[in-house]
């Protein structure tokens, strides 16, 4: 093992510090960094499994033009010349960059500088448009800038945490661990979410509101606070503008608890309990995430939450603030450098003064005159030919943008698609004319900003593999070849960062985003940089904003913005009577290009699913565990039905993660495309009118092989690939006749060599075959009605020489007398299954500690603790427990 490198996790916006030690053959040992203020020694299942994701298999390691490997020299020339040609013929707005909150600050700065300063267009936007744009707009309207007021310490200090559209237990697990710790001293949790998530389950109060009713609920709360006299009129008079207008607006609706509860579809007593808890608890933090932002009224939702805090003066004080929690590791860095189409750079806009200032700072030959196109509009412009060249970096829009069929059409039509990624094959890469290999986490070096404005270093552990390069250096290479060598002559990431820090401090009298204390950093300072929160006028940083109740608006007051409830943008109909909601699961990250490399993480939830309320399932004839079609006006997806009362009646839920690589029919965004928020441009990912029906396959099977197989061409089947330790499991089903099955068989067995053992039962339409090559199991293909569990067969692939015993039972799919457990893995760290945990609970383990002692589950990262708690809560109560 090499020495431990102090770095930051590449996944969520909590921004945990990690220690990474490289071993033989790119093995990596990960432990949480006790000194990092974000996690203080904690970690979650995804962070803990990072070691599984750093192999070189599947990496893009060389620049490619079409199918040709080229030198960087050639790649830079080609990209620069092609972009130049488009700009010369069609103007700067005919090119666009679509970037990502997973770029480092240095990368973001470089991309933004090239587009806005040197190409001279505003057309750079980011996947943060799908994620944080509504919160950015809400902050800007209320506080005069995109300022996150609070810090994680506020979450520790709060007595009440209200989570709106935030499944923190799964999406920000380490922050959730901090809240669990605070609960031990009495902190209470309220979750506002149509679904009963793991987070909702564990909360003191869950308000399962009807989709998109948040503004009604928060306005109802504000009206209630006013009625009760629980607002701070003195503080409002001194520090807030717009209260009277908002108070008047509230009078337009019936704000009685009964009316609000009825509109929001929640129990009136529960609603009143929430109102009381909020009124009585000065130390309240209101977290909001995608259930708030991803909405056609996402800005209004954020503002409604902020309004309740402004009315009570709960901001800028320990344990009290509205808190938009960020998703990606560097969503904040992107907002700061200016990577969104509607900002210029470093929290400056497109006003004349800012444009002139940034132009001088960059010595720019022609700075962007106006904001560029936001993500959804940008892809519309690609579709209709206004944009003729797009460079996509660190994001997978063919999967993650709404209405992905149309996005794919746009990419297929676009004359020039350049993609920088670390992975060779993604759904977006399939459309690339030029593929540029980027360094991945563990190789790259730079800075990220987490949800609480804390800047931390990511540091390289491994040397650059192949010819992969840092994103900023790829951008600089192209910028230089476009004729701007002086502006893009950085030697290393420290150079880029210093320039960015200088820009934040440049002629800065009024911008909070100011890193002036970092301007003079030496290389060594940068290497040693310890986490710190901006504003950084001094090295100590600034954990909490607005502590003096002064806001950076012209009048120094926060603005209470009038918001009115609207409900879902697209109405339900007879044809589409259900509201389709989408989001995340605990152990996968977005489009799975990295987390799916970890077989352990895949065992938590291996396949796409759709959650359905029992009554909706019954009226649609859908049965638990069966393949189910989810249809909307845009398209169709197919996933396994999970029938559960955790879903509201009338709402269904699908995860966003699956792609062509793992489950082509399971892509949620083939079906999702809501209208966007008119201000923020953020799409309504959480509501699309839909209907469901059974897929009703006529045959099903599975195939296990050493290498990943592609879905057979020409077969209209439902295909899922599930990487396992040492093999790939492929599940499939079809609605065709025996000829379809034959087609699939031929494709999967092409090139099969060695000995085949086989058993067919035509009467039962079942067929089983196993191929053994050089003594090793090479492929297994089973069709039929009653298929065995897959685990034993998967395990057989690990045998270097198949034993006689294994060989004998291959076509049974399991050995007799071997207890099999293929139930889902609940604890990813220790690999403990739900069956093992269920058994421990039945045997009397009735606390988290007891289950931990009995099974080792939940004792490491703790990401599974809410699930274990559910097992305990749902277990039948044995007599002796009553007595205890
Ligand atoms: N495991 C994991 N963690 C992640 C990620 C990941 O991919 N995997 N991604 C990261 C990123 S980029 C992000 S943005 C965050 C997102 O983190 P979260 O926002 O917590 O995640 P989501 O699952 O998208 O959505 C949260 C909840 O919003 C609810 N919701 C839907 N409609 C409404 C509504 O109308 N009102 C309210 N109040 N709630 C509603 C959904 O039911 C869902 O439970 O997670 C980050 N962390
Ligand atoms: N239906 C639905 N859709 C959604 C959402 C939802 O809730 N519902 N959520 C939305 C949200 S909040 C988000 S943030 C997006 C996320 O969606 P995406 O950004 O599309 O998802 P990722 O899988 O994170 O894509 C990151 C890509 O960058 C690559 N990559 C990783 N590191 C690097 C690097 O250092 N350099 C380069 N060049 N490439 C790298 C990865 O291999 C991967 O291909 O999805 C959005 N889409
Ligand atoms: S909570 Fe988990 S995914 Fe998020 S930064 Fe920490 S270790 Fe990484
Ligand atoms: Mo996100």
CSV table of C-alpha atoms and ligand atoms in Angstrom, one decimal, residues 9 11-16 18 43-47 171-175, ligand 3:
chain,number,residue,atom,x,y,z
A,9,UNK,CA,-15.6,11.7,-2.5
A,11,UNK,CA,-20.4,11.4,-5.5
A,12,UNK,CA,-22.8,13.4,-3.6
A,13,UNK,CA,-22.8,17.1,-2.5
A,14,UNK,CA,-22.1,16.2,1.2
A,15,UNK,CA,-18.5,16.3,0.1
A,16,UNK,CA,-17.0,13.8,2.5
A,18,UNK,CA,-11.7,10.3,2.3
A,43,UNK,CA,-18.8,7.3,5.1
A,44,UNK,CA,-21.7,5.7,3.1
A,45,UNK,CA,-22.0,2.6,1.1
A,46,UNK,CA,-21.1,4.3,-2.2
A,47,UNK,CA,-18.0,6.0,-0.8
A,171,UNK,CA,-29.1,10.5,-1.2
A,172,UNK,CA,-27.0,12.3,1.5
A,173,UNK,CA,-26.4,9.4,3.9
A,174,UNK,CA,-23.6,11.0,5.9
A,175,UNK,CA,-25.5,14.2,6.5
B,3,LIG,S1,-22.4,10.7,1.8
B,3,LIG,FE1,-21.5,9.0,0.7
B,3,LIG,S2,-21.7,9.5,-1.5
B,3,LIG,FE2,-22.0,11.4,-0.3
B,3,LIG,S3,-19.9,12.3,-0.2
B,3,LIG,FE3,-20.2,11.1,1.6
B,3,LIG,S4,-19.3,9.1,1.2
B,3,LIG,FE4,-19.6,10.2,-0.8
